[in-house]
Amino acid sequence: MERVQSFGQRTFATRPANTNWESLPEENEECYVHSPENIPCKQGRIPLYAVIAETVEEVQTAVRFARDRNLRVVVRNTGHGVWRSSGPNSLQINLSKLKHISHTMDFIPQGGTESLGQAVTLGAATLAYEISNAGAKDGYIVLVGTCSTVGIAGGFLQGGGVSYLAPIYGTPADNALEFVVVTAKGDLVVANDFQHQDLFWALRGGGGGTFGIAVSTTVRAYPDVSAVDVWVNVTGPSNSTEAIWTATREILRMYPALNDKKHTAIVGVVPNPFPGYPAGVYLTSRALDATTASVNAQYAPLRARLDALGIKYRYSATFHPSLATLVAQLESIDIAGDGVVEGSVFVSEALHKAPDGPERLVDVLSRSHFGPGDDAGILLTGGKVKDNRGVVDTASRPSWRDALSLVWVRWRMSSSPSPAEQRAYGWNMTMVQMPLLRSLEDRDMGTYLNIADPGEPNFQHEYWGENYARLWRIKQEWDGDGMFIVKHGVGSEEWDEEGLCRVR
C-alpha cells in the first residue's frame, strides 16, 4: 500500500498506481488509504514485481526480463492513467526517475534534414508544472493539461491530450515531433515522420502503455506571449441551482465567439456543494495577445445578461505580460487518491452554433445525477484542432476535428467505497449517464479515452472510430505477443479483463 507520494514540493495521499483505480472493483478488496493500518492488505491489482528505472538501459533490461519470463508489463509514469498504471501478476516499470528538459530553437528530427523550429525534449516522467516552470524561465510555452502533476509525455499525450491551449496550437498529440521508444523486444528505436512512421502515428493518440515505452518525447514549443486572464464565477448562497444552470447556458452561448477568436475556455459546474467545492459555475479563459479593454468589451454582453437575470457573479480580467509565467504561477496542488467515475463526449461545433445548442447541452447536464462535489466540465477544443485537419495526421478519433468542446461528468465516491458501491457507480455511468450524454446529438462524436467510462462496451469505436483497424495492425507488428496490455487499450479485446489470459 502506497500512502504518500511526493512531487517536488507537493505531498499528498495517494492510492496504488492511479487515482481512479476504484473504478475497477476488486472482489473483497478492503484495504484503502483511510483504512486502519492494522487491517491486512491483499495484493489486489498491485503488480507482483516492480522496477524503478533510473536509466533507459534499465527500462530495456526490465522489458527483456519480462519477455524472457512471459510477464505482462505495465508502465507507470505518474500514475494518473486511468486503470492503466497497474495490473495483477505483472511487472510494473516505473519511469518516475526519467526526468529531463532540453530546449532548442532548431530541432531536426533523426533522419530529417530541415529544422522544425523551437522544441523541447522531455524525459518520460517530466511533470506539467516542471515544464511550465522551465518555460516561464526561458520564455516558451508547451501544451499541458489542467493537472499539474501529470507527466505530459506519457498517457496524456499518447492518448491525444486535452489542453486549454488546444484552440490556439492544436492538440498535444498534434505537437509531438519525435519519440524514443523501448519496444516489446527491448530494442531502442526513434519514431518520427522519417522513420518508423507507423509507430509515430500510433503514439500520437493511440493510447499509452500499448505500443512500447516512450522514454523521451520531443514536442513543439512556442514563443511566450502576453495574455488576459479572465474569470467568471457564479457562486454563493444567493444563487439557486437553477441560477447556476442558467448562468452555464449564458456562458456557453459565448463559446463559438471565443473559438473564432482562438481564445481558451473551460467551464466547471458544481451543482451541489462539498467541502472545498462550493456550488457554482466557473469560467476560466485566456485571451492571447489581447488587451484588457478588448476583453472587457467582449464579455460585456454576458455580464449584461447575468445582471438582467439577477444572477450574482464575480468577474475579473487581468493582463499578464507572460503567459508562461501565468501558467507556472497558477499550477495548483493536486488532491490525488480520489475515487471517481467519469465519462465524456465530444460535442460538435454544429451543435454549439445551433440556436438551441446551449439550451440542449444544459438540459442534458442538468438532468444528470450530481451528488455533493460531483462536477461537469466543458472544455473549448476547436480552433487550431479543426484547422489541423489534413495538416497533421494522428491516431486520435477523427471526429475530434469536428468538435468545439469536450464535455464530461465526474462522480466522486466515498473515501473507502465497497465493491458494491463501485459496481453501482460503474453501472450507472455506463447504462444511464453515457446514453444521456450521447443523446445530445445524432452525430457520432465519440469519447476522449483519458476521461472515459470504465465500463465502455464499445471502446474501439468510441475512442478511435475508423482509426482502430490501423491501430490494431500496428499493435500486432510492434507487440504481437501482447506484452503491453491495458484495459480498453488497442488489442485488449483479445485478452481477459485483467490482461492475463488470451480469450481469442
Short mmCIF file of C-alpha atoms in Angstrom, two decimals:
data_model
loop_
_atom_site.label_atom_id
_atom_site.label_comp_id
_atom_site.label_asym_id
_atom_site.label_seq_id
_atom_site.Cartn_x
_atom_site.Cartn_y
_atom_site.Cartn_z
CA MET A 1 0.00 0.00 0.00
CA GLU A 2 1.47 3.32 -1.05
CA ARG A 3 0.12 6.01 1.26
CA VAL A 4 2.14 9.11 0.49
CA GLN A 5 3.68 10.34 -2.72
CA SER A 6 5.70 13.49 -3.29
CA PHE A 7 6.22 15.55 -6.44
CA GLY A 8 8.72 18.31 -5.81
CA GLN A 9 7.24 20.43 -3.02
CA ARG A 10 3.84 18.76 -3.33
CA THR A 11 2.96 15.95 -0.97
CA PHE A 12 -0.37 14.21 -0.77
CA ALA A 13 -2.02 10.90 -0.07
CA THR A 14 -2.35 8.51 -2.97
CA ARG A 15 -3.76 5.11 -3.67
CA PRO A 16 -1.89 2.38 -5.52
CA ALA A 17 -0.94 3.13 -9.09
CA ASN A 18 -3.51 5.75 -10.06
CA THR A 19 -6.24 7.98 -8.71
CA ASN A 20 -9.10 6.14 -10.37
CA TRP A 21 -8.22 2.58 -9.52
CA GLU A 22 -11.51 2.04 -7.65
CA SER A 23 -13.29 2.37 -10.98
CA LEU A 24 -12.48 -1.33 -11.45
CA PRO A 25 -13.98 -3.21 -8.48
CA GLU A 26 -11.89 -5.96 -6.96
CA GLU A 27 -13.79 -8.67 -5.13
CA ASN A 28 -13.23 -8.44 -1.36
CA GLU A 29 -10.73 -5.59 -1.73
CA GLU A 30 -10.90 -3.87 1.65
CA CYS A 31 -7.61 -2.01 2.04
CA TYR A 32 -7.82 1.74 1.41
CA VAL A 33 -5.70 4.74 2.29
CA HIS A 34 -8.18 5.66 5.02
CA SER A 35 -8.37 2.12 6.44
CA PRO A 36 -6.72 1.41 9.82
CA GLU A 37 -3.13 0.35 9.36
CA ASN A 38 -3.68 -2.90 11.26
CA ILE A 39 -6.03 -4.20 8.55
CA PRO A 40 -4.15 -6.71 6.36
CA CYS A 41 -3.86 -5.60 2.75
CA LYS A 42 -4.39 -8.02 -0.11
CA GLN A 43 -2.46 -7.80 -3.35
CA GLY A 44 -5.43 -6.58 -5.41
CA ARG A 45 -4.19 -5.13 -8.69
CA ILE A 46 -0.81 -4.09 -7.32
CA PRO A 47 1.87 -5.72 -9.52
CA LEU A 48 3.87 -8.57 -8.04
CA TYR A 49 7.11 -7.08 -9.34
CA ALA A 50 8.29 -3.53 -9.89
CA VAL A 51 11.31 -1.73 -11.28
CA ILE A 52 12.03 1.94 -10.62
CA ALA A 53 14.12 2.61 -13.69
CA GLU A 54 16.77 5.30 -13.44
CA THR A 55 18.15 4.93 -16.97
CA VAL A 56 16.88 3.95 -20.39
CA GLU A 57 19.11 0.88 -20.23
CA GLU A 58 17.31 -0.25 -17.08
CA VAL A 59 13.98 0.06 -18.89
CA GLN A 60 15.34 -2.15 -21.67
CA THR A 61 16.67 -4.69 -19.18
CA ALA A 62 13.32 -4.81 -17.39
CA VAL A 63 11.43 -5.38 -20.63
CA ARG A 64 13.78 -8.19 -21.66
CA PHE A 65 13.45 -9.74 -18.19
CA ALA A 66 9.66 -9.72 -18.53
CA ARG A 67 9.78 -11.08 -22.07
CA ASP A 68 12.01 -13.99 -21.10
CA ARG A 69 9.62 -14.91 -18.27
CA ASN A 70 6.33 -14.27 -20.09
CA LEU A 71 5.32 -11.47 -17.72
CA ARG A 72 2.83 -8.78 -18.61
CA VAL A 73 4.36 -5.29 -18.38
CA VAL A 74 2.50 -2.26 -17.07
CA VAL A 75 4.05 1.18 -17.38
CA ARG A 76 3.74 3.71 -14.62
CA ASN A 77 4.73 7.26 -15.41
CA THR A 78 3.00 9.42 -12.78
CA GLY A 79 0.05 7.13 -12.07
CA HIS A 80 -2.67 9.38 -13.46
CA GLY A 81 -3.51 6.96 -16.25
CA VAL A 82 -6.99 5.68 -15.53
CA TRP A 83 -6.86 1.85 -14.98
CA ARG A 84 -3.59 1.65 -16.95
CA SER A 85 -0.78 2.00 -14.41
CA SER A 86 -1.30 -1.23 -12.53
CA GLY A 87 -2.20 -4.87 -13.11
CA PRO A 88 -2.23 -8.14 -11.19
CA ASN A 89 0.65 -10.62 -11.57
CA SER A 90 2.59 -8.15 -13.70
CA LEU A 91 5.91 -6.34 -13.79
CA GLN A 92 5.45 -2.61 -13.31
CA ILE A 93 8.12 -0.39 -14.85
CA ASN A 94 8.12 2.91 -13.01
CA LEU A 95 9.51 5.80 -15.05
CA SER A 96 9.35 8.49 -12.34
CA LYS A 97 13.14 8.93 -12.32
CA LEU A 98 13.37 9.65 -16.05
CA LYS A 99 13.23 13.43 -16.00
CA HIS A 100 14.99 15.90 -18.22
CA ILE A 101 14.10 19.04 -20.15
CA SER A 102 16.15 20.11 -23.17
CA HIS A 103 15.08 23.21 -25.10
CA THR A 104 16.28 24.05 -28.61
CA MET A 105 15.39 26.71 -31.15
CA ASP A 106 16.11 24.42 -34.11
CA PHE A 107 15.03 20.83 -33.72
CA ILE A 108 15.99 18.47 -36.54
CA PRO A 109 14.39 15.03 -36.17
CA GLN A 110 16.51 11.95 -36.66
CA GLY A 111 16.51 11.10 -40.35
CA GLY A 112 15.44 14.60 -41.35
CA THR A 113 17.48 17.45 -42.76
CA GLU A 114 15.42 20.56 -42.01
CA SER A 115 14.68 22.26 -38.72
CA LEU A 116 11.14 22.02 -37.37
CA GLY A 117 11.73 25.08 -35.23
CA GLN A 118 11.53 25.54 -31.50
CA ALA A 119 11.06 22.34 -29.48
CA VAL A 120 11.56 20.73 -26.09
CA THR A 121 12.72 17.17 -25.45
CA LEU A 122 11.27 15.70 -22.26
CA GLY A 123 12.07 12.70 -20.13
CA ALA A 124 9.17 10.29 -19.74
CA ALA A 125 8.14 11.49 -16.28
CA THR A 126 8.57 15.24 -16.68
CA LEU A 127 5.56 16.80 -14.99
CA ALA A 128 3.34 19.58 -16.27
CA TYR A 129 4.39 22.02 -13.59
CA GLU A 130 8.08 21.26 -14.22
CA ILE A 131 7.86 22.07 -17.92
CA SER A 132 5.70 25.12 -17.14
CA ASN A 133 8.33 26.43 -14.73
CA ALA A 134 11.08 25.83 -17.30
CA GLY A 135 9.06 27.67 -19.94
CA ALA A 136 8.50 30.61 -17.62
CA LYS A 137 12.23 30.82 -17.01
CA ASP A 138 13.31 30.56 -20.65
CA GLY A 139 10.36 32.23 -22.40
CA TYR A 140 8.48 29.46 -24.18
CA ILE A 141 5.13 27.64 -23.97
CA VAL A 142 4.44 23.90 -24.16
CA LEU A 143 0.95 22.42 -24.16
CA VAL A 144 -0.05 20.95 -20.80
CA GLY A 145 -3.37 19.95 -19.31
CA THR A 146 -5.19 21.23 -16.25
CA CYS A 147 -3.47 18.92 -13.75
CA SER A 148 -0.01 20.00 -12.64
CA THR A 149 1.37 16.57 -11.71
CA VAL A 150 0.53 14.75 -14.94
CA GLY A 151 3.55 13.52 -16.87
CA ILE A 152 2.74 15.13 -20.19
CA ALA A 153 4.88 12.76 -22.28
CA GLY A 154 3.03 9.65 -21.08
CA GLY A 155 -0.59 8.62 -21.42
CA PHE A 156 -1.65 12.27 -21.55
CA LEU A 157 -0.02 12.99 -24.90
CA GLN A 158 -0.22 9.41 -26.18
CA GLY A 159 -3.97 9.50 -25.55
CA GLY A 160 -4.25 12.62 -27.70
CA GLY A 161 -4.16 15.08 -24.82
CA VAL A 162 -6.66 17.78 -23.97
CA SER A 163 -5.17 21.18 -23.25
CA TYR A 164 -6.76 24.56 -22.66
CA LEU A 165 -4.31 25.86 -25.30
CA ALA A 166 -5.59 23.48 -27.99
CA PRO A 167 -7.73 26.16 -29.74
CA ILE A 168 -4.53 28.13 -30.37
CA TYR A 169 -1.93 25.40 -31.01
CA GLY A 170 -3.78 22.13 -31.67
CA THR A 171 -3.84 19.03 -29.50
CA PRO A 172 -0.74 17.86 -27.61
CA ALA A 173 -0.61 14.88 -30.00
CA ASP A 174 -0.58 17.31 -32.94
CA ASN A 175 2.52 18.87 -31.41
CA ALA A 176 4.59 15.71 -30.89
CA LEU A 177 7.65 15.64 -33.14
CA GLU A 178 9.60 12.55 -32.09
CA PHE A 179 9.58 9.63 -29.63
CA VAL A 180 12.42 7.48 -28.36
CA VAL A 181 10.81 4.13 -27.58
CA VAL A 182 11.74 0.88 -25.87
CA THR A 183 9.91 -1.80 -27.85
CA ALA A 184 8.41 -5.08 -26.64
CA LYS A 185 11.68 -6.76 -27.71
CA GLY A 186 13.70 -4.40 -25.52
CA ASP A 187 15.14 -2.55 -28.51
CA LEU A 188 15.52 1.24 -28.59
CA VAL A 189 14.06 2.94 -31.66
CA VAL A 190 13.30 6.50 -32.75
CA ALA A 191 9.88 7.19 -34.24
CA ASN A 192 9.09 10.34 -36.20
CA ASP A 193 7.95 11.44 -39.65
CA PHE A 194 11.10 9.98 -41.23
CA GLN A 195 11.43 6.55 -39.63
CA HIS A 196 9.04 4.08 -38.01
CA GLN A 197 6.24 6.33 -39.19
CA ASP A 198 3.55 3.81 -38.26
CA LEU A 199 4.68 3.72 -34.64
CA PHE A 200 4.95 7.52 -34.61
CA TRP A 201 1.35 7.78 -35.81
CA ALA A 202 0.09 5.30 -33.21
CA LEU A 203 1.85 7.01 -30.32
CA ARG A 204 0.03 10.26 -31.14
CA GLY A 205 -3.41 9.34 -29.87
CA GLY A 206 -3.39 5.53 -29.83
CA GLY A 207 -3.16 5.33 -26.05
CA GLY A 208 -0.38 4.96 -23.50
CA GLY A 209 1.23 1.74 -22.32
CA THR A 210 0.25 -0.08 -25.51
CA PHE A 211 2.82 0.11 -28.31
CA GLY A 212 6.04 0.48 -26.34
CA ILE A 213 7.61 2.62 -23.63
CA ALA A 214 8.34 6.19 -24.71
CA VAL A 215 11.37 7.14 -22.63
CA SER A 216 11.88 10.51 -24.33
CA THR A 217 9.49 12.72 -26.27
CA THR A 218 10.09 15.89 -28.28
CA VAL A 219 7.24 18.38 -28.63
CA ARG A 220 6.83 21.77 -30.23
CA ALA A 221 7.46 24.85 -28.11
CA TYR A 222 6.02 28.28 -28.84
CA PRO A 223 7.26 31.78 -28.08
CA ASP A 224 5.88 33.27 -24.90
CA VAL A 225 3.07 35.79 -25.39
CA SER A 226 1.03 38.15 -23.28
CA ALA A 227 -2.43 37.11 -22.13
CA VAL A 228 -5.51 38.44 -20.41
CA ASP A 229 -6.67 36.02 -17.74
CA VAL A 230 -10.47 36.03 -17.39
CA TRP A 231 -12.55 34.59 -14.57
CA VAL A 232 -16.34 34.48 -14.26
CA ASN A 233 -17.54 32.83 -11.05
CA VAL A 234 -21.19 32.30 -10.17
CA THR A 235 -21.25 31.05 -6.59
CA GLY A 236 -22.70 31.78 -3.21
CA PRO A 237 -25.94 31.10 -1.36
CA SER A 238 -27.72 33.89 -3.24
CA ASN A 239 -27.71 31.76 -6.42
CA SER A 240 -30.01 28.76 -6.68
CA THR A 241 -29.23 25.57 -8.59
CA GLU A 242 -31.49 26.88 -11.34
CA ALA A 243 -29.45 30.09 -11.47
CA ILE A 244 -26.23 28.07 -11.77
CA TRP A 245 -27.56 26.20 -14.80
CA THR A 246 -28.95 29.39 -16.33
CA ALA A 247 -25.54 31.03 -15.96
CA THR A 248 -23.93 27.97 -17.55
CA ARG A 249 -26.21 28.32 -20.56
CA GLU A 250 -25.38 32.01 -20.97
CA ILE A 251 -21.64 31.34 -20.72
CA LEU A 252 -21.86 28.56 -23.32
CA ARG A 253 -23.50 30.98 -25.75
CA MET A 254 -20.07 32.66 -25.89
CA TYR A 255 -18.18 29.53 -26.91
CA PRO A 256 -18.44 29.95 -30.71
CA ALA A 257 -17.22 33.56 -30.47
CA LEU A 258 -14.37 32.57 -28.15
CA ASN A 259 -13.46 29.80 -30.59
CA ASP A 260 -13.46 32.20 -33.54
CA LYS A 261 -11.02 34.45 -31.69
CA LYS A 262 -8.82 31.46 -30.71
CA HIS A 263 -9.36 32.10 -27.01
CA THR A 264 -9.11 29.35 -24.43
CA ALA A 265 -12.04 28.44 -22.19
CA ILE A 266 -13.02 25.85 -19.63
CA VAL A 267 -16.25 25.80 -17.64
CA GLY A 268 -16.66 23.80 -14.45
CA VAL A 269 -20.08 23.23 -12.90
CA VAL A 270 -20.56 22.01 -9.33
CA PRO A 271 -24.35 21.79 -8.75
CA ASN A 272 -24.12 20.59 -5.14
CA PRO A 273 -21.52 21.82 -2.63
CA PHE A 274 -18.88 19.68 -0.97
CA PRO A 275 -16.14 20.71 1.50
CA GLY A 276 -13.66 22.63 -0.62
CA TYR A 277 -16.01 22.65 -3.62
CA PRO A 278 -18.67 25.38 -3.33
CA ALA A 279 -21.65 25.05 -5.64
CA GLY A 280 -21.39 27.23 -8.71
CA VAL A 281 -20.23 27.59 -12.28
CA TYR A 282 -16.69 28.73 -13.03
CA LEU A 283 -15.35 30.02 -16.35
CA THR A 284 -11.63 30.42 -16.93
CA SER A 285 -10.49 31.90 -20.24
CA ARG A 286 -7.25 33.29 -21.60
CA ALA A 287 -7.08 35.72 -24.46
CA LEU A 288 -3.63 35.77 -26.04
CA ASP A 289 -2.13 38.98 -27.41
CA ALA A 290 -5.21 40.90 -26.28
CA THR A 291 -5.86 43.99 -24.20
CA THR A 292 -7.96 44.21 -21.07
CA ALA A 293 -10.20 46.76 -22.79
CA SER A 294 -10.93 44.45 -25.74
CA VAL A 295 -11.68 41.53 -23.43
CA ASN A 296 -13.97 43.63 -21.24
CA ALA A 297 -15.89 44.66 -24.35
CA GLN A 298 -16.23 41.03 -25.43
CA TYR A 299 -17.64 39.99 -22.05
CA ALA A 300 -19.94 43.00 -21.65
CA PRO A 301 -22.97 41.24 -23.26
CA LEU A 302 -22.59 38.23 -20.95
CA ARG A 303 -22.36 40.43 -17.89
CA ALA A 304 -25.40 42.40 -19.01
CA ARG A 305 -27.41 39.18 -19.40
CA LEU A 306 -26.39 37.90 -15.98
CA ASP A 307 -27.29 41.25 -14.44
CA ALA A 308 -30.68 41.23 -16.16
CA LEU A 309 -31.36 37.73 -14.86
CA GLY A 310 -30.47 38.76 -11.31
CA ILE A 311 -27.59 36.28 -11.13
CA LYS A 312 -24.78 37.25 -8.78
CA TYR A 313 -21.27 36.73 -10.12
CA ARG A 314 -17.67 37.81 -9.87
CA TYR A 315 -15.74 38.91 -12.94
CA SER A 316 -12.09 39.72 -13.43
CA ALA A 317 -9.87 40.34 -16.45
CA THR A 318 -6.18 40.75 -15.68
CA PHE A 319 -3.39 41.46 -18.15
CA HIS A 320 -0.22 39.38 -17.84
CA PRO A 321 2.86 40.17 -19.94
CA SER A 322 3.89 36.49 -19.91
CA LEU A 323 1.52 33.56 -20.45
CA ALA A 324 4.29 31.13 -19.50
CA THR A 325 4.73 32.84 -16.14
CA LEU A 326 0.97 32.94 -15.59
CA VAL A 327 0.65 29.21 -16.24
CA ALA A 328 3.52 28.43 -13.88
CA GLN A 329 2.01 30.61 -11.14
CA LEU A 330 -1.43 29.02 -11.39
CA GLU A 331 -0.30 25.39 -11.27
CA SER A 332 -2.36 24.05 -8.38
CA ILE A 333 -1.67 21.37 -5.82
CA ASP A 334 -3.48 18.22 -6.86
CA ILE A 335 -5.59 16.18 -4.49
CA ALA A 336 -4.74 12.65 -5.56
CA GLY A 337 -6.24 9.40 -4.39
CA ASP A 338 -9.83 10.41 -5.09
CA GLY A 339 -12.14 7.61 -6.10
CA VAL A 340 -14.04 8.91 -9.11
CA VAL A 341 -16.01 7.56 -12.03
CA GLU A 342 -16.21 9.73 -15.12
CA GLY A 343 -17.29 9.78 -18.72
CA SER A 344 -17.05 12.22 -21.62
CA VAL A 345 -18.29 13.05 -25.10
CA PHE A 346 -17.06 15.40 -27.78
CA VAL A 347 -19.68 17.97 -28.78
CA SER A 348 -19.74 19.26 -32.34
CA GLU A 349 -19.29 22.82 -33.48
CA ALA A 350 -22.64 22.46 -35.26
CA LEU A 351 -24.48 21.82 -32.00
CA HIS A 352 -22.78 24.72 -30.23
CA LYS A 353 -23.75 27.06 -33.06
CA ALA A 354 -27.35 25.86 -33.25
CA PRO A 355 -29.81 28.43 -31.80
CA ASP A 356 -30.90 25.92 -29.15
CA GLY A 357 -27.48 24.29 -28.73
CA PRO A 358 -26.52 25.77 -25.34
CA GLU A 359 -30.05 25.07 -24.07
CA ARG A 360 -29.84 21.42 -25.14
CA LEU A 361 -26.43 20.98 -23.56
CA VAL A 362 -27.54 22.47 -20.25
CA ASP A 363 -30.75 20.43 -20.33
CA VAL A 364 -28.80 17.18 -20.60
CA LEU A 365 -26.30 18.15 -17.92
CA SER A 366 -28.99 19.38 -15.52
CA ARG A 367 -30.79 16.03 -15.86
CA SER A 368 -27.60 14.19 -14.91
CA HIS A 369 -27.10 12.91 -11.40
CA PHE A 370 -24.83 15.09 -9.27
CA GLY A 371 -24.10 14.29 -5.66
CA PRO A 372 -22.14 16.59 -3.30
CA GLY A 373 -18.91 17.62 -5.01
CA ASP A 374 -19.70 15.92 -8.32
CA ASP A 375 -18.98 18.13 -11.31
CA ALA A 376 -19.28 18.64 -15.03
CA GLY A 377 -16.73 20.24 -17.32
CA ILE A 378 -16.91 21.85 -20.75
CA LEU A 379 -13.51 22.46 -22.38
CA LEU A 380 -13.23 24.50 -25.56
CA THR A 381 -11.32 22.41 -28.08
CA GLY A 382 -11.92 23.85 -31.52
CA GLY A 383 -9.84 26.44 -33.36
CA LYS A 384 -6.47 25.03 -34.35
CA VAL A 385 -7.64 21.47 -33.65
CA LYS A 386 -10.08 21.83 -36.53
CA ASP A 387 -7.59 23.75 -38.68
CA ASN A 388 -5.09 20.88 -38.39
CA ARG A 389 -7.38 18.51 -40.29
CA GLY A 390 -5.40 17.42 -43.34
CA VAL A 391 -2.28 19.10 -41.96
CA VAL A 392 -1.41 16.80 -39.04
CA ASP A 393 -2.37 13.12 -39.11
CA THR A 394 -2.66 11.45 -35.70
CA ALA A 395 -4.34 8.33 -34.34
CA SER A 396 -6.87 10.35 -32.33
CA ARG A 397 -10.52 9.87 -33.25
CA PRO A 398 -11.09 11.86 -36.48
CA SER A 399 -14.36 13.38 -35.19
CA TRP A 400 -12.27 15.30 -32.65
CA ARG A 401 -11.57 17.73 -35.51
CA ASP A 402 -15.31 18.48 -35.72
CA ALA A 403 -15.73 19.17 -32.01
CA LEU A 404 -15.99 22.56 -30.40
CA SER A 405 -15.87 21.16 -26.88
CA LEU A 406 -15.23 18.14 -24.71
CA VAL A 407 -17.94 17.61 -22.08
CA TRP A 408 -17.51 15.34 -19.08
CA VAL A 409 -19.33 14.31 -15.93
CA ARG A 410 -17.37 13.17 -12.88
CA TRP A 411 -18.81 11.43 -9.83
CA ARG A 412 -16.98 11.29 -6.52
CA MET A 413 -17.22 8.08 -4.50
CA SER A 414 -16.80 7.76 -0.74
CA SER A 415 -13.25 7.56 0.61
CA SER A 416 -13.48 3.78 1.15
CA PRO A 417 -16.07 2.50 -1.33
CA SER A 418 -17.24 -1.08 -1.06
CA PRO A 419 -17.17 -3.29 -4.16
CA ALA A 420 -20.95 -2.98 -4.29
CA GLU A 421 -20.73 0.83 -4.30
CA GLN A 422 -18.10 0.76 -7.02
CA ARG A 423 -20.21 -1.53 -9.18
CA ALA A 424 -23.28 0.66 -8.68
CA TYR A 425 -21.41 3.79 -9.75
CA GLY A 426 -19.98 1.99 -12.76
CA TRP A 427 -23.34 0.59 -13.85
CA ASN A 428 -24.99 4.00 -13.63
CA MET A 429 -22.22 5.65 -15.64
CA THR A 430 -22.41 3.02 -18.40
CA MET A 431 -26.16 2.43 -18.53
CA VAL A 432 -27.60 5.83 -17.57
CA GLN A 433 -25.14 8.73 -17.79
CA MET A 434 -23.31 7.92 -21.02
CA PRO A 435 -26.53 7.31 -23.02
CA LEU A 436 -27.79 10.64 -21.69
CA LEU A 437 -24.64 12.46 -22.84
CA ARG A 438 -24.78 10.77 -26.24
CA SER A 439 -28.39 11.89 -26.65
CA LEU A 440 -27.11 15.44 -27.16
CA GLU A 441 -26.85 14.98 -30.92
CA ASP A 442 -27.26 12.45 -33.70
CA ARG A 443 -23.64 12.85 -34.81
CA ASP A 444 -21.24 10.10 -33.76
CA MET A 445 -18.67 12.23 -31.90
CA GLY A 446 -17.01 9.70 -29.60
CA THR A 447 -15.25 9.83 -26.24
CA TYR A 448 -11.89 11.11 -25.01
CA LEU A 449 -10.09 7.97 -23.88
CA ASN A 450 -8.37 9.62 -20.89
CA ILE A 451 -11.70 10.77 -19.44
CA ALA A 452 -13.76 7.69 -20.15
CA ASP A 453 -16.35 5.36 -18.70
CA PRO A 454 -14.50 2.32 -17.28
CA GLY A 455 -17.37 0.11 -18.42
CA GLU A 456 -17.50 1.36 -22.02
CA PRO A 457 -18.58 -1.71 -24.05
CA ASN A 458 -17.56 -0.34 -27.46
CA PHE A 459 -14.28 1.36 -26.63
CA GLN A 460 -12.68 0.62 -30.01
CA HIS A 461 -15.26 2.72 -31.83
CA GLU A 462 -15.80 5.35 -29.15
CA TYR A 463 -12.10 6.10 -28.63
CA TRP A 464 -10.72 5.77 -32.15
CA GLY A 465 -13.52 5.36 -34.70
CA GLU A 466 -12.26 4.39 -38.14
CA ASN A 467 -8.63 4.59 -36.96
CA TYR A 468 -8.95 1.43 -34.87
CA ALA A 469 -8.27 -1.08 -37.66
CA ARG A 470 -4.95 0.57 -38.50
CA LEU A 471 -4.02 0.81 -34.81
CA TRP A 472 -4.73 -2.90 -34.35
CA ARG A 473 -2.41 -3.78 -37.25
CA ILE A 474 0.36 -1.62 -35.78
CA LYS A 475 -0.15 -3.28 -32.40
CA GLN A 476 0.36 -6.71 -33.99
CA GLU A 477 3.54 -5.51 -35.70
CA TRP A 478 5.15 -4.00 -32.62
CA ASP A 479 3.71 -6.14 -29.82
CA GLY A 480 2.14 -9.22 -31.37
CA ASP A 481 2.65 -11.27 -28.19
CA GLY A 482 0.72 -8.77 -26.08
CA MET A 483 3.34 -7.75 -23.54
CA PHE A 484 1.77 -4.29 -23.18
CA ILE A 485 -1.93 -4.81 -22.49
CA VAL A 486 -4.02 -2.16 -20.75
CA LYS A 487 -7.75 -2.07 -20.13
CA HIS A 488 -9.52 -0.65 -23.17
CA GLY A 489 -6.21 -0.39 -25.00
CA VAL A 490 -5.67 -1.39 -28.60
CA GLY A 491 -5.75 -5.18 -28.81
CA SER A 492 -7.07 -5.66 -25.27
CA GLU A 493 -10.26 -7.30 -26.54
CA GLU A 494 -8.14 -10.39 -27.23
CA TRP A 495 -7.41 -10.77 -23.50
CA ASP A 496 -9.43 -11.28 -20.35
CA GLU A 497 -10.44 -8.40 -18.05
CA GLU A 498 -7.07 -8.43 -16.28
CA GLY A 499 -4.94 -8.77 -19.43
CA LEU A 500 -3.50 -12.10 -18.31
CA CYS A 501 -5.08 -14.79 -20.49
CA ARG A 502 -5.92 -14.71 -24.18
CA VAL A 503 -9.58 -15.20 -25.00
CA ARG A 504 -9.15 -15.06 -28.79
#
